[in-house]
PDB file of C-alpha atoms and ligand atoms in Angstrom:
ATOM      1  CA  MET A  20     -70.790  33.185  12.160  1.00  0.00           C
ATOM      2  CA  PRO A  21     -67.831  33.696  14.711  1.00  0.00           C
ATOM      3  CA  GLY A  22     -68.731  35.262  18.042  1.00  0.00           C
ATOM      4  CA  VAL A  23     -67.142  38.398  19.491  1.00  0.00           C
ATOM      5  CA  ALA A  24     -66.834  39.246  23.128  1.00  0.00           C
ATOM      6  CA  ILE A  25     -66.319  42.611  24.475  1.00  0.00           C
ATOM      7  CA  LEU A  26     -64.447  43.243  27.487  1.00  0.00           C
ATOM      8  CA  GLY A  27     -65.331  46.653  28.736  1.00  0.00           C
ATOM      9  CA  VAL A  28     -68.577  46.491  27.219  1.00  0.00           C
ATOM     10  CA  THR A  29     -70.097  49.653  29.240  1.00  0.00           C
ATOM     11  CA  GLY A  30     -67.533  51.966  28.356  1.00  0.00           C
ATOM     12  CA  ARG A  31     -67.468  54.257  25.406  1.00  0.00           C
ATOM     13  CA  MET A  32     -65.717  51.966  23.009  1.00  0.00           C
ATOM     14  CA  GLY A  33     -67.703  49.114  24.258  1.00  0.00           C
ATOM     15  CA  GLN A  34     -70.927  50.755  23.235  1.00  0.00           C
ATOM     16  CA  ALA A  35     -69.574  51.796  20.115  1.00  0.00           C
ATOM     17  CA  LEU A  36     -68.953  48.180  19.224  1.00  0.00           C
ATOM     18  CA  VAL A  37     -72.437  47.293  20.685  1.00  0.00           C
ATOM     19  CA  ARG A  38     -73.963  49.832  18.423  1.00  0.00           C
ATOM     20  CA  LEU A  39     -71.907  48.707  15.421  1.00  0.00           C
ATOM     21  CA  LEU A  40     -72.784  45.085  16.052  1.00  0.00           C
ATOM     22  CA  SER A  41     -76.550  45.640  16.564  1.00  0.00           C
ATOM     23  CA  ALA A  42     -77.099  47.907  13.510  1.00  0.00           C
ATOM     24  CA  ASP A  43     -75.707  44.807  11.606  1.00  0.00           C
ATOM     25  CA  PRO A  44     -77.364  41.800  13.354  1.00  0.00           C
ATOM     26  CA  ASP A  45     -76.606  39.407  10.558  1.00  0.00           C
ATOM     27  CA  GLY A  46     -72.839  40.289  10.684  1.00  0.00           C
ATOM     28  CA  ALA A  47     -72.837  41.219   7.067  1.00  0.00           C
ATOM     29  CA  ALA A  48     -70.312  43.968   7.472  1.00  0.00           C
ATOM     30  CA  ALA A  49     -68.157  42.852  10.322  1.00  0.00           C
ATOM     31  CA  GLY A  50     -68.635  39.252   9.763  1.00  0.00           C
ATOM     32  CA  LEU A  51     -68.751  38.706  13.514  1.00  0.00           C
ATOM     33  CA  THR A  52     -71.716  38.471  15.963  1.00  0.00           C
ATOM     34  CA  LEU A  53     -71.962  39.470  19.407  1.00  0.00           C
ATOM     35  CA  SER A  54     -71.788  36.491  21.715  1.00  0.00           C
ATOM     36  CA  GLY A  55     -70.345  37.930  25.024  1.00  0.00           C
ATOM     37  CA  ALA A  56     -70.216  41.078  26.922  1.00  0.00           C
ATOM     38  CA  VAL A  57     -68.104  41.453  30.067  1.00  0.00           C
ATOM     39  CA  CYS A  58     -68.161  44.374  32.709  1.00  0.00           C
ATOM     40  CA  SER A  59     -66.293  44.858  36.070  1.00  0.00           C
ATOM     41  CA  PRO A  60     -67.873  43.236  39.257  1.00  0.00           C
ATOM     42  CA  LEU A  61     -69.051  46.832  40.308  1.00  0.00           C
ATOM     43  CA  SER A  62     -70.580  47.851  37.286  1.00  0.00           C
ATOM     44  CA  ALA A  63     -73.989  49.241  37.423  1.00  0.00           C
ATOM     45  CA  ARG A  64     -74.973  47.377  34.324  1.00  0.00           C
ATOM     46  CA  ARG A  65     -73.848  43.841  35.326  1.00  0.00           C
ATOM     47  CA  GLY A  66     -76.788  41.423  34.568  1.00  0.00           C
ATOM     48  CA  ARG A  67     -78.515  43.742  32.111  1.00  0.00           C
ATOM     49  CA  ASP A  68     -78.345  43.983  28.328  1.00  0.00           C
ATOM     50  CA  ALA A  69     -75.244  44.752  26.723  1.00  0.00           C
ATOM     51  CA  ALA A  70     -76.713  47.907  24.821  1.00  0.00           C
ATOM     52  CA  SER A  71     -77.276  50.767  27.281  1.00  0.00           C
ATOM     53  CA  ASP A  72     -79.400  52.666  25.049  1.00  0.00           C
ATOM     54  CA  GLY A  73     -82.457  50.423  25.246  1.00  0.00           C
ATOM     55  CA  VAL A  74     -81.707  48.314  22.058  1.00  0.00           C
ATOM     56  CA  SER A  75     -81.989  44.473  22.979  1.00  0.00           C
ATOM     57  CA  THR A  76     -79.100  42.591  21.863  1.00  0.00           C
ATOM     58  CA  GLY A  77     -80.156  39.301  24.035  1.00  0.00           C
ATOM     59  CA  ILE A  78     -76.536  39.324  25.640  1.00  0.00           C
ATOM     60  CA  LEU A  79     -76.338  40.226  29.165  1.00  0.00           C
ATOM     61  CA  ALA A  80     -73.202  41.879  30.751  1.00  0.00           C
ATOM     62  CA  THR A  81     -71.370  39.797  33.175  1.00  0.00           C
ATOM     63  CA  ASP A  82     -68.604  40.133  35.288  1.00  0.00           C
ATOM     64  CA  GLN A  83     -67.436  36.480  34.873  1.00  0.00           C
ATOM     65  CA  ILE A  84     -65.095  36.610  31.733  1.00  0.00           C
ATOM     66  CA  ALA A  85     -65.071  32.810  31.446  1.00  0.00           C
ATOM     67  CA  THR A  86     -68.830  33.011  30.939  1.00  0.00           C
ATOM     68  CA  GLY A  87     -68.544  36.146  28.601  1.00  0.00           C
ATOM     69  CA  LEU A  88     -65.902  34.107  26.481  1.00  0.00           C
ATOM     70  CA  ARG A  89     -67.959  30.905  26.214  1.00  0.00           C
ATOM     71  CA  ASP A  90     -69.297  31.345  22.626  1.00  0.00           C
ATOM     72  CA  ALA A  91     -66.673  33.582  21.506  1.00  0.00           C
ATOM     73  CA  ALA A  92     -63.815  32.876  18.797  1.00  0.00           C
ATOM     74  CA  VAL A  93     -62.400  36.396  19.518  1.00  0.00           C
ATOM     75  CA  ALA A  94     -62.460  39.021  22.296  1.00  0.00           C
ATOM     76  CA  VAL A  95     -61.870  42.757  22.155  1.00  0.00           C
ATOM     77  CA  ASP A  96     -60.807  44.377  25.276  1.00  0.00           C
ATOM     78  CA  PHE A  97     -61.517  48.062  25.436  1.00  0.00           C
ATOM     79  CA  SER A  98     -61.478  48.325  29.367  1.00  0.00           C
ATOM     80  CA  ARG A  99     -58.594  49.400  31.889  1.00  0.00           C
ATOM     81  CA  PRO A 100     -55.148  48.726  31.538  1.00  0.00           C
ATOM     82  CA  GLN A 101     -54.742  46.961  34.842  1.00  0.00           C
ATOM     83  CA  HIS A 102     -57.128  44.193  33.688  1.00  0.00           C
ATOM     84  CA  VAL A 103     -55.297  43.310  30.567  1.00  0.00           C
ATOM     85  CA  PRO A 104     -52.965  40.498  32.117  1.00  0.00           C
ATOM     86  CA  ALA A 105     -56.125  39.017  33.572  1.00  0.00           C
ATOM     87  CA  HIS A 106     -58.181  39.251  30.278  1.00  0.00           C
ATOM     88  CA  ALA A 107     -55.002  37.752  28.464  1.00  0.00           C
ATOM     89  CA  ALA A 108     -54.537  34.689  30.819  1.00  0.00           C
ATOM     90  CA  ALA A 109     -58.531  34.146  30.706  1.00  0.00           C
ATOM     91  CA  CYS A 110     -58.527  34.164  26.764  1.00  0.00           C
ATOM     92  CA  ALA A 111     -55.412  31.855  26.592  1.00  0.00           C
ATOM     93  CA  ALA A 112     -57.268  29.449  29.239  1.00  0.00           C
ATOM     94  CA  ALA A 113     -60.387  29.737  26.844  1.00  0.00           C
ATOM     95  CA  GLY A 114     -58.373  29.379  23.723  1.00  0.00           C
ATOM     96  CA  VAL A 115     -59.934  32.636  22.279  1.00  0.00           C
ATOM     97  CA  ALA A 116     -58.112  35.242  20.263  1.00  0.00           C
ATOM     98  CA  LEU A 117     -57.794  38.613  21.708  1.00  0.00           C
ATOM     99  CA  LEU A 118     -57.342  42.052  20.360  1.00  0.00           C
ATOM    100  CA  VAL A 119     -56.313  44.521  22.877  1.00  0.00           C
ATOM    101  CA  GLY A 120     -57.546  48.107  22.218  1.00  0.00           C
ATOM    102  CA  THR A 121     -56.806  49.083  25.770  1.00  0.00           C
ATOM    103  CA  THR A 122     -53.974  51.469  26.227  1.00  0.00           C
ATOM    104  CA  GLY A 123     -51.677  52.696  28.843  1.00  0.00           C
ATOM    105  CA  PHE A 124     -50.653  49.122  30.269  1.00  0.00           C
ATOM    106  CA  ASP A 125     -47.463  48.535  31.807  1.00  0.00           C
ATOM    107  CA  ALA A 126     -44.635  46.098  30.928  1.00  0.00           C
ATOM    108  CA  ALA A 127     -45.667  43.294  33.149  1.00  0.00           C
ATOM    109  CA  ALA A 128     -48.870  43.528  31.303  1.00  0.00           C
ATOM    110  CA  ARG A 129     -47.298  43.395  27.752  1.00  0.00           C
ATOM    111  CA  ALA A 130     -45.319  40.303  29.191  1.00  0.00           C
ATOM    112  CA  ALA A 131     -48.615  38.611  30.034  1.00  0.00           C
ATOM    113  CA  LEU A 132     -49.864  39.411  26.359  1.00  0.00           C
ATOM    114  CA  ASP A 133     -46.539  37.734  25.171  1.00  0.00           C
ATOM    115  CA  ASP A 134     -47.298  34.832  27.422  1.00  0.00           C
ATOM    116  CA  ALA A 135     -50.777  34.491  26.162  1.00  0.00           C
ATOM    117  CA  ALA A 136     -49.538  34.592  22.557  1.00  0.00           C
ATOM    118  CA  ARG A 137     -47.833  31.435  22.792  1.00  0.00           C
ATOM    119  CA  THR A 138     -51.188  29.820  22.976  1.00  0.00           C
ATOM    120  CA  ILE A 139     -53.645  32.371  21.242  1.00  0.00           C
ATOM    121  CA  PRO A 140     -53.381  34.968  18.516  1.00  0.00           C
ATOM    122  CA  VAL A 141     -52.787  38.414  20.453  1.00  0.00           C
ATOM    123  CA  LEU A 142     -53.380  41.501  18.340  1.00  0.00           C
ATOM    124  CA  ILE A 143     -52.067  44.879  20.029  1.00  0.00           C
ATOM    125  CA  ALA A 144     -53.723  47.827  18.511  1.00  0.00           C
ATOM    126  CA  PRO A 145     -53.350  51.094  20.500  1.00  0.00           C
ATOM    127  CA  ASN A 146     -55.245  52.510  17.673  1.00  0.00           C
ATOM    128  CA  THR A 147     -57.680  50.527  15.406  1.00  0.00           C
ATOM    129  CA  SER A 148     -58.495  53.324  12.805  1.00  0.00           C
ATOM    130  CA  LEU A 149     -57.099  52.659   8.959  1.00  0.00           C
ATOM    131  CA  GLY A 150     -56.050  56.123   9.103  1.00  0.00           C
ATOM    132  CA  VAL A 151     -53.379  55.857  11.898  1.00  0.00           C
ATOM    133  CA  ALA A 152     -52.264  52.705  10.455  1.00  0.00           C
ATOM    134  CA  VAL A 153     -51.571  54.313   7.264  1.00  0.00           C
ATOM    135  CA  MET A 154     -50.136  57.449   9.143  1.00  0.00           C
ATOM    136  CA  SER A 155     -47.398  55.142  10.897  1.00  0.00           C
ATOM    137  CA  GLN A 156     -46.204  54.213   7.448  1.00  0.00           C
ATOM    138  CA  LEU A 157     -45.846  57.821   6.366  1.00  0.00           C
ATOM    139  CA  VAL A 158     -44.291  58.804   9.833  1.00  0.00           C
ATOM    140  CA  ARG A 159     -41.541  55.914   9.253  1.00  0.00           C
ATOM    141  CA  GLN A 160     -40.731  56.947   5.530  1.00  0.00           C
ATOM    142  CA  ALA A 161     -40.651  60.682   6.649  1.00  0.00           C
ATOM    143  CA  THR A 162     -38.186  59.791   9.366  1.00  0.00           C
ATOM    144  CA  ALA A 163     -36.072  57.678   7.248  1.00  0.00           C
ATOM    145  CA  ALA A 164     -36.155  60.366   4.408  1.00  0.00           C
ATOM    146  CA  LEU A 165     -35.612  63.496   6.621  1.00  0.00           C
ATOM    147  CA  GLY A 166     -32.609  62.101   8.602  1.00  0.00           C
ATOM    148  CA  PRO A 167     -31.674  63.257  12.209  1.00  0.00           C
ATOM    149  CA  ASP A 168     -31.527  66.902  11.398  1.00  0.00           C
ATOM    150  CA  TYR A 169     -35.312  67.254  11.826  1.00  0.00           C
ATOM    151  CA  ASP A 170     -36.608  67.559  15.156  1.00  0.00           C
ATOM    152  CA  VAL A 171     -39.477  65.357  15.889  1.00  0.00           C
ATOM    153  CA  GLU A 172     -42.346  66.192  18.268  1.00  0.00           C
ATOM    154  CA  ILE A 173     -45.671  64.556  18.959  1.00  0.00           C
ATOM    155  CA  LEU A 174     -48.781  66.399  19.947  1.00  0.00           C
ATOM    156  CA  GLU A 175     -51.986  64.562  20.906  1.00  0.00           C
ATOM    157  CA  ALA A 176     -55.384  65.653  21.979  1.00  0.00           C
ATOM    158  CA  HIS A 177     -58.428  63.929  23.569  1.00  0.00           C
ATOM    159  CA  HIS A 178     -61.517  64.204  25.381  1.00  0.00           C
ATOM    160  CA  ARG A 179     -61.444  65.325  29.233  1.00  0.00           C
ATOM    161  CA  GLY A 180     -62.179  61.647  30.431  1.00  0.00           C
ATOM    162  CA  LYS A 181     -59.047  59.967  29.054  1.00  0.00           C
ATOM    163  CA  ARG A 182     -57.021  58.049  31.624  1.00  0.00           C
ATOM    164  CA  ASP A 183     -53.741  57.775  30.138  1.00  0.00           C
ATOM    165  CA  ALA A 184     -51.280  60.101  28.989  1.00  0.00           C
ATOM    166  CA  PRO A 185     -49.653  60.489  26.395  1.00  0.00           C
ATOM    167  CA  SER A 186     -52.142  58.494  24.394  1.00  0.00           C
ATOM    168  CA  GLY A 187     -50.909  54.755  23.313  1.00  0.00           C
ATOM    169  CA  THR A 188     -51.174  55.994  19.730  1.00  0.00           C
ATOM    170  CA  ALA A 189     -48.799  58.772  20.299  1.00  0.00           C
ATOM    171  CA  LEU A 190     -46.369  56.344  21.931  1.00  0.00           C
ATOM    172  CA  ALA A 191     -46.752  53.952  19.310  1.00  0.00           C
ATOM    173  CA  LEU A 192     -45.936  56.612  16.658  1.00  0.00           C
ATOM    174  CA  GLY A 193     -42.936  57.671  19.097  1.00  0.00           C
ATOM    175  CA  GLY A 194     -41.884  54.187  18.727  1.00  0.00           C
ATOM    176  CA  VAL A 195     -41.931  54.247  14.847  1.00  0.00           C
ATOM    177  CA  VAL A 196     -39.821  57.301  15.000  1.00  0.00           C
ATOM    178  CA  ALA A 197     -37.095  56.080  17.392  1.00  0.00           C
ATOM    179  CA  GLU A 198     -37.001  52.748  15.765  1.00  0.00           C
ATOM    180  CA  ALA A 199     -36.306  54.201  12.193  1.00  0.00           C
ATOM    181  CA  ARG A 200     -33.466  56.151  14.200  1.00  0.00           C
ATOM    182  CA  GLY A 201     -32.297  52.864  15.486  1.00  0.00           C
ATOM    183  CA  ALA A 202     -32.966  53.761  18.921  1.00  0.00           C
ATOM    184  CA  THR A 203     -35.633  52.896  21.305  1.00  0.00           C
ATOM    185  CA  LEU A 204     -38.257  55.368  22.534  1.00  0.00           C
ATOM    186  CA  GLU A 205     -37.158  55.122  25.990  1.00  0.00           C
ATOM    187  CA  GLU A 206     -34.021  56.472  24.922  1.00  0.00           C
ATOM    188  CA  LEU A 207     -35.448  59.425  23.012  1.00  0.00           C
ATOM    189  CA  ALA A 208     -38.796  60.347  24.718  1.00  0.00           C
ATOM    190  CA  VAL A 209     -39.144  63.486  26.644  1.00  0.00           C
ATOM    191  CA  PHE A 210     -42.423  63.616  28.366  1.00  0.00           C
ATOM    192  CA  ASP A 211     -41.827  66.888  30.798  1.00  0.00           C
ATOM    193  CA  ARG A 212     -40.983  70.444  29.825  1.00  0.00           C
ATOM    194  CA  HIS A 213     -41.738  73.093  32.238  1.00  0.00           C
ATOM    195  CA  GLY A 214     -40.048  75.852  34.260  1.00  0.00           C
ATOM    196  CA  GLY A 215     -36.626  76.371  33.202  1.00  0.00           C
ATOM    197  CA  SER A 216     -35.919  73.147  31.745  1.00  0.00           C
ATOM    198  CA  ALA A 217     -32.701  72.394  29.609  1.00  0.00           C
ATOM    199  CA  PRO A 218     -32.701  73.271  25.853  1.00  0.00           C
ATOM    200  CA  ARG A 219     -33.941  70.470  23.470  1.00  0.00           C
ATOM    201  CA  ALA A 220     -31.522  67.862  23.271  1.00  0.00           C
ATOM    202  CA  ALA A 221     -30.764  66.863  19.590  1.00  0.00           C
ATOM    203  CA  GLY A 222     -32.458  63.527  18.516  1.00  0.00           C
ATOM    204  CA  SER A 223     -34.801  63.596  21.342  1.00  0.00           C
ATOM    205  CA  ILE A 224     -38.822  63.095  20.697  1.00  0.00           C
ATOM    206  CA  GLY A 225     -40.916  65.645  22.542  1.00  0.00           C
ATOM    207  CA  PHE A 226     -44.508  64.706  23.511  1.00  0.00           C
ATOM    208  CA  ALA A 227     -47.364  67.365  23.937  1.00  0.00           C
ATOM    209  CA  VAL A 228     -50.668  66.336  25.463  1.00  0.00           C
ATOM    210  CA  LEU A 229     -53.869  68.311  25.590  1.00  0.00           C
ATOM    211  CA  ARG A 230     -57.127  67.091  27.407  1.00  0.00           C
ATOM    212  CA  ALA A 231     -60.474  68.697  26.590  1.00  0.00           C
ATOM    213  CA  GLY A 232     -64.333  68.333  26.102  1.00  0.00           C
ATOM    214  CA  ASP A 233     -65.252  65.662  23.837  1.00  0.00           C
ATOM    215  CA  ILE A 234     -62.165  65.320  21.462  1.00  0.00           C
ATOM    216  CA  VAL A 235     -62.422  62.094  19.996  1.00  0.00           C
ATOM    217  CA  GLY A 236     -58.377  61.820  19.092  1.00  0.00           C
ATOM    218  CA  GLU A 237     -56.042  63.657  17.121  1.00  0.00           C
ATOM    219  CA  HIS A 238     -52.335  63.051  16.691  1.00  0.00           C
ATOM    220  CA  SER A 239     -49.690  64.934  14.827  1.00  0.00           C
ATOM    221  CA  VAL A 240     -46.172  64.234  14.101  1.00  0.00           C
ATOM    222  CA  VAL A 241     -43.998  67.563  13.200  1.00  0.00           C
ATOM    223  CA  PHE A 242     -40.514  67.538  11.592  1.00  0.00           C
ATOM    224  CA  ALA A 243     -38.978  70.613  11.681  1.00  0.00           C
ATOM    225  CA  ALA A 244     -35.673  71.880  10.532  1.00  0.00           C
ATOM    226  CA  ALA A 245     -34.372  75.331   9.795  1.00  0.00           C
ATOM    227  CA  GLY A 246     -36.693  77.053   7.248  1.00  0.00           C
ATOM    228  CA  GLU A 247     -39.216  74.258   7.191  1.00  0.00           C
ATOM    229  CA  ARG A 248     -41.713  72.061   9.047  1.00  0.00           C
ATOM    230  CA  ILE A 249     -43.683  69.037   8.051  1.00  0.00           C
ATOM    231  CA  GLU A 250     -46.815  67.907   9.970  1.00  0.00           C
ATOM    232  CA  ILE A 251     -48.569  64.765   9.443  1.00  0.00           C
ATOM    233  CA  THR A 252     -52.075  64.734  11.303  1.00  0.00           C
ATOM    234  CA  HIS A 253     -54.679  62.414  11.892  1.00  0.00           C
ATOM    235  CA  ARG A 254     -57.869  63.612  13.286  1.00  0.00           C
ATOM    236  CA  ALA A 255     -60.754  61.119  14.453  1.00  0.00           C
ATOM    237  CA  THR A 256     -64.152  62.796  14.684  1.00  0.00           C
ATOM    238  CA  ASP A 257     -66.262  59.825  15.339  1.00  0.00           C
ATOM    239  CA  ARG A 258     -65.528  57.020  17.749  1.00  0.00           C
ATOM    240  CA  ALA A 259     -67.156  54.711  15.269  1.00  0.00           C
ATOM    241  CA  ILE A 260     -63.967  54.587  13.215  1.00  0.00           C
ATOM    242  CA  PHE A 261     -61.953  53.249  16.073  1.00  0.00           C
ATOM    243  CA  ALA A 262     -65.107  50.232  16.436  1.00  0.00           C
ATOM    244  CA  ARG A 263     -65.384  49.697  12.675  1.00  0.00           C
ATOM    245  CA  GLY A 264     -61.583  49.037  12.428  1.00  0.00           C
ATOM    246  CA  ALA A 265     -61.566  46.934  15.774  1.00  0.00           C
ATOM    247  CA  LEU A 266     -64.282  44.471  14.344  1.00  0.00           C
ATOM    248  CA  ARG A 267     -62.479  44.262  11.039  1.00  0.00           C
ATOM    249  CA  ALA A 268     -59.046  43.370  12.953  1.00  0.00           C
ATOM    250  CA  ALA A 269     -61.087  40.957  15.303  1.00  0.00           C
ATOM    251  CA  ALA A 270     -62.650  39.038  12.356  1.00  0.00           C
ATOM    252  CA  TRP A 271     -59.072  38.897  10.583  1.00  0.00           C
ATOM    253  CA  LEU A 272     -57.576  37.760  13.950  1.00  0.00           C
ATOM    254  CA  ALA A 273     -59.949  34.769  14.747  1.00  0.00           C
ATOM    255  CA  GLY A 274     -58.426  31.598  13.778  1.00  0.00           C
ATOM    256  CA  ARG A 275     -54.854  32.893  12.901  1.00  0.00           C
ATOM    257  CA  PRO A 276     -51.805  30.914  14.481  1.00  0.00           C
ATOM    258  CA  PRO A 277     -50.696  31.953  18.012  1.00  0.00           C
ATOM    259  CA  GLY A 278     -48.465  35.037  17.978  1.00  0.00           C
ATOM    260  CA  VAL A 279     -48.421  38.740  18.370  1.00  0.00           C
ATOM    261  CA  TYR A 280     -49.898  40.912  15.477  1.00  0.00           C
ATOM    262  CA  GLY A 281     -50.419  44.613  14.816  1.00  0.00           C
ATOM    263  CA  MET A 282     -52.772  46.665  12.526  1.00  0.00           C
ATOM    264  CA  GLN A 283     -50.412  46.690   9.912  1.00  0.00           C
ATOM    265  CA  ASN A 284     -50.761  42.820   9.498  1.00  0.00           C
ATOM    266  CA  VAL A 285     -54.469  43.252   9.062  1.00  0.00           C
ATOM    267  CA  LEU A 286     -53.954  45.988   6.467  1.00  0.00           C
ATOM    268  CA  GLY A 287     -51.022  43.970   4.719  1.00  0.00           C
ATOM    269  CA  LEU A 288     -48.821  47.109   5.346  1.00  0.00           C
ATOM    270  CA  PRO A 289     -44.957  46.477   5.532  1.00  0.00           C
TER     271      PRO A 289
HETATM  272  N1  LIG B  78     -57.318  51.403  20.337  1.00  0.00           N
HETATM  273  C1  LIG B  78     -58.144  52.447  19.978  1.00  0.00           C
HETATM  274  O1  LIG B  78     -58.281  52.784  18.912  1.00  0.00           O
HETATM  275  C2  LIG B  78     -58.720  52.910  21.119  1.00  0.00           C
HETATM  276  C3  LIG B  78     -59.747  53.976  20.910  1.00  0.00           C
HETATM  277  C4  LIG B  78     -60.440  54.594  21.782  1.00  0.00           C
HETATM  278  C5  LIG B  78     -60.014  53.982  23.293  1.00  0.00           C
HETATM  279  N2  LIG B  78     -59.089  53.256  23.408  1.00  0.00           N
HETATM  280  C6  LIG B  78     -58.670  52.765  24.738  1.00  0.00           C
HETATM  281  O2  LIG B  78     -59.770  51.792  25.287  1.00  0.00           O
HETATM  282  C7  LIG B  78     -59.789  51.885  26.702  1.00  0.00           C
HETATM  283  C8  LIG B  78     -61.217  52.252  26.915  1.00  0.00           C
HETATM  284  O3  LIG B  78     -61.645  53.532  26.408  1.00  0.00           O
HETATM  285  P1  LIG B  78     -63.107  53.913  26.729  1.00  0.00           P
HETATM  286  O4  LIG B  78     -63.072  55.259  26.176  1.00  0.00           O
HETATM  287  O5  LIG B  78     -64.176  53.245  26.415  1.00  0.00           O
HETATM  288  O6  LIG B  78     -63.049  53.926  28.213  1.00  0.00           O
HETATM  289  P2  LIG B  78     -64.177  54.023  29.424  1.00  0.00           P
HETATM  290  O7  LIG B  78     -65.438  54.580  28.919  1.00  0.00           O
HETATM  291  O8  LIG B  78     -63.659  54.375  30.855  1.00  0.00           O
HETATM  292  O9  LIG B  78     -64.707  52.315  29.390  1.00  0.00           O
HETATM  293  C9  LIG B  78     -63.761  51.503  30.207  1.00  0.00           C
HETATM  294  C10 LIG B  78     -64.908  50.265  30.604  1.00  0.00           C
HETATM  295  O10 LIG B  78     -64.208  49.352  31.118  1.00  0.00           O
HETATM  296  C11 LIG B  78     -64.966  48.893  32.331  1.00  0.00           C
HETATM  297  N3  LIG B  78     -64.300  47.927  33.137  1.00  0.00           N
HETATM  298  C12 LIG B  78     -63.555  48.328  34.253  1.00  0.00           C
HETATM  299  N4  LIG B  78     -63.172  47.236  34.861  1.00  0.00           N
HETATM  300  C13 LIG B  78     -63.399  46.148  34.082  1.00  0.00           C
HETATM  301  C14 LIG B  78     -63.227  44.749  34.071  1.00  0.00           C
HETATM  302  N5  LIG B  78     -62.460  44.210  34.997  1.00  0.00           N
HETATM  303  N6  LIG B  78     -63.640  44.003  33.126  1.00  0.00           N
HETATM  304  C15 LIG B  78     -64.177  44.498  31.942  1.00  0.00           C
HETATM  305  N7  LIG B  78     -64.890  45.716  32.232  1.00  0.00           N
HETATM  306  C16 LIG B  78     -64.081  46.740  33.085  1.00  0.00           C
HETATM  307  C17 LIG B  78     -65.734  50.100  33.004  1.00  0.00           C
HETATM  308  O11 LIG B  78     -66.817  50.093  33.401  1.00  0.00           O
HETATM  309  P3  LIG B  78     -67.875  48.969  34.258  1.00  0.00           P
HETATM  310  O12 LIG B  78     -67.476  49.074  35.885  1.00  0.00           O
HETATM  311  O13 LIG B  78     -69.165  49.514  34.126  1.00  0.00           O
HETATM  312  O14 LIG B  78     -67.332  47.610  33.736  1.00  0.00           O
HETATM  313  C18 LIG B  78     -65.582  51.304  31.703  1.00  0.00           C
HETATM  314  O15 LIG B  78     -66.903  51.372  31.420  1.00  0.00           O
HETATM  315  C19 LIG B  78     -58.631  53.041  27.017  1.00  0.00           C
HETATM  316  O16 LIG B  78     -57.647  52.474  27.428  1.00  0.00           O
HETATM  317  C20 LIG B  78     -58.631  53.725  25.862  1.00  0.00           C
HETATM  318  O17 LIG B  78     -57.471  54.542  25.703  1.00  0.00           O
HETATM  319  C21 LIG B  78     -58.271  52.616  22.404  1.00  0.00           C
END
């Protein structure tokens, strides 16, 4: 059974992955077995079991990524954006496939992922749920069918602990709209509206962000014209949905040729 190393094992997503793998020790559902668990050097859980809920996985959390990757066919990164370049380089050096679920990384980190993808398969997945992959397709279709007369706005809501904004998923959805309009997100995105800001520029894509309580993740893409409005919405109510999708994608990724992949490749979507 191929091994999976979790980078960011102590976090919300890391623990959701550990729970899923522990509930299925034979790997029957995911086709993967937990082989490594990586935390930060400052982590209170360094040297302790990968599961923080008292369950014994037999795998200890380590801050040495080379150790964590030792028996892995694939690594799944749900840590912090500033660590993405180092994780990419370590996976490339170890010949371990990498799924990046971490969001909010910068252009330099993206370049590091492209660099690693010359040696290993790298899957960049700001959202690992099946529903959001399908939503992206629907958004692409709606953008093309409705044309430029429809204003597009993207709304997202997450829990109070989320560090980046707008979410990686909201930005990816904005990228889908921009691409379908023959532009880049940088050209069309509007992130800031307050005070007496100027009227809406035609063709722009506005982002609105809500942070509160324990909201797992909600995204809406709104298409509005005079007289009608279409809203395509995805609501995640359980973090396990991201963990299940991540393991399915990681199992798909292990053993693929080097290159950059997305969730649409895993699901066979165009
Ligand atoms: N793709 C998706 O579908 C999806 C879904 C949910 C969240 N996310 C993204 O995934 C990331 C993690 O989310 P989360 O909610 O799990 O955050 P979180 O609870 O803050 O977990 C991140 C963890 O990373 C650990 N960490 C910090 N530095 C590290 C390092 N150098 N190496 C390994 N681990 C390190 C931190 O703790 P220690 O100091 O204890 O190691 C922390 O527990 C975020 O970017 C979030 O936006 C993506």
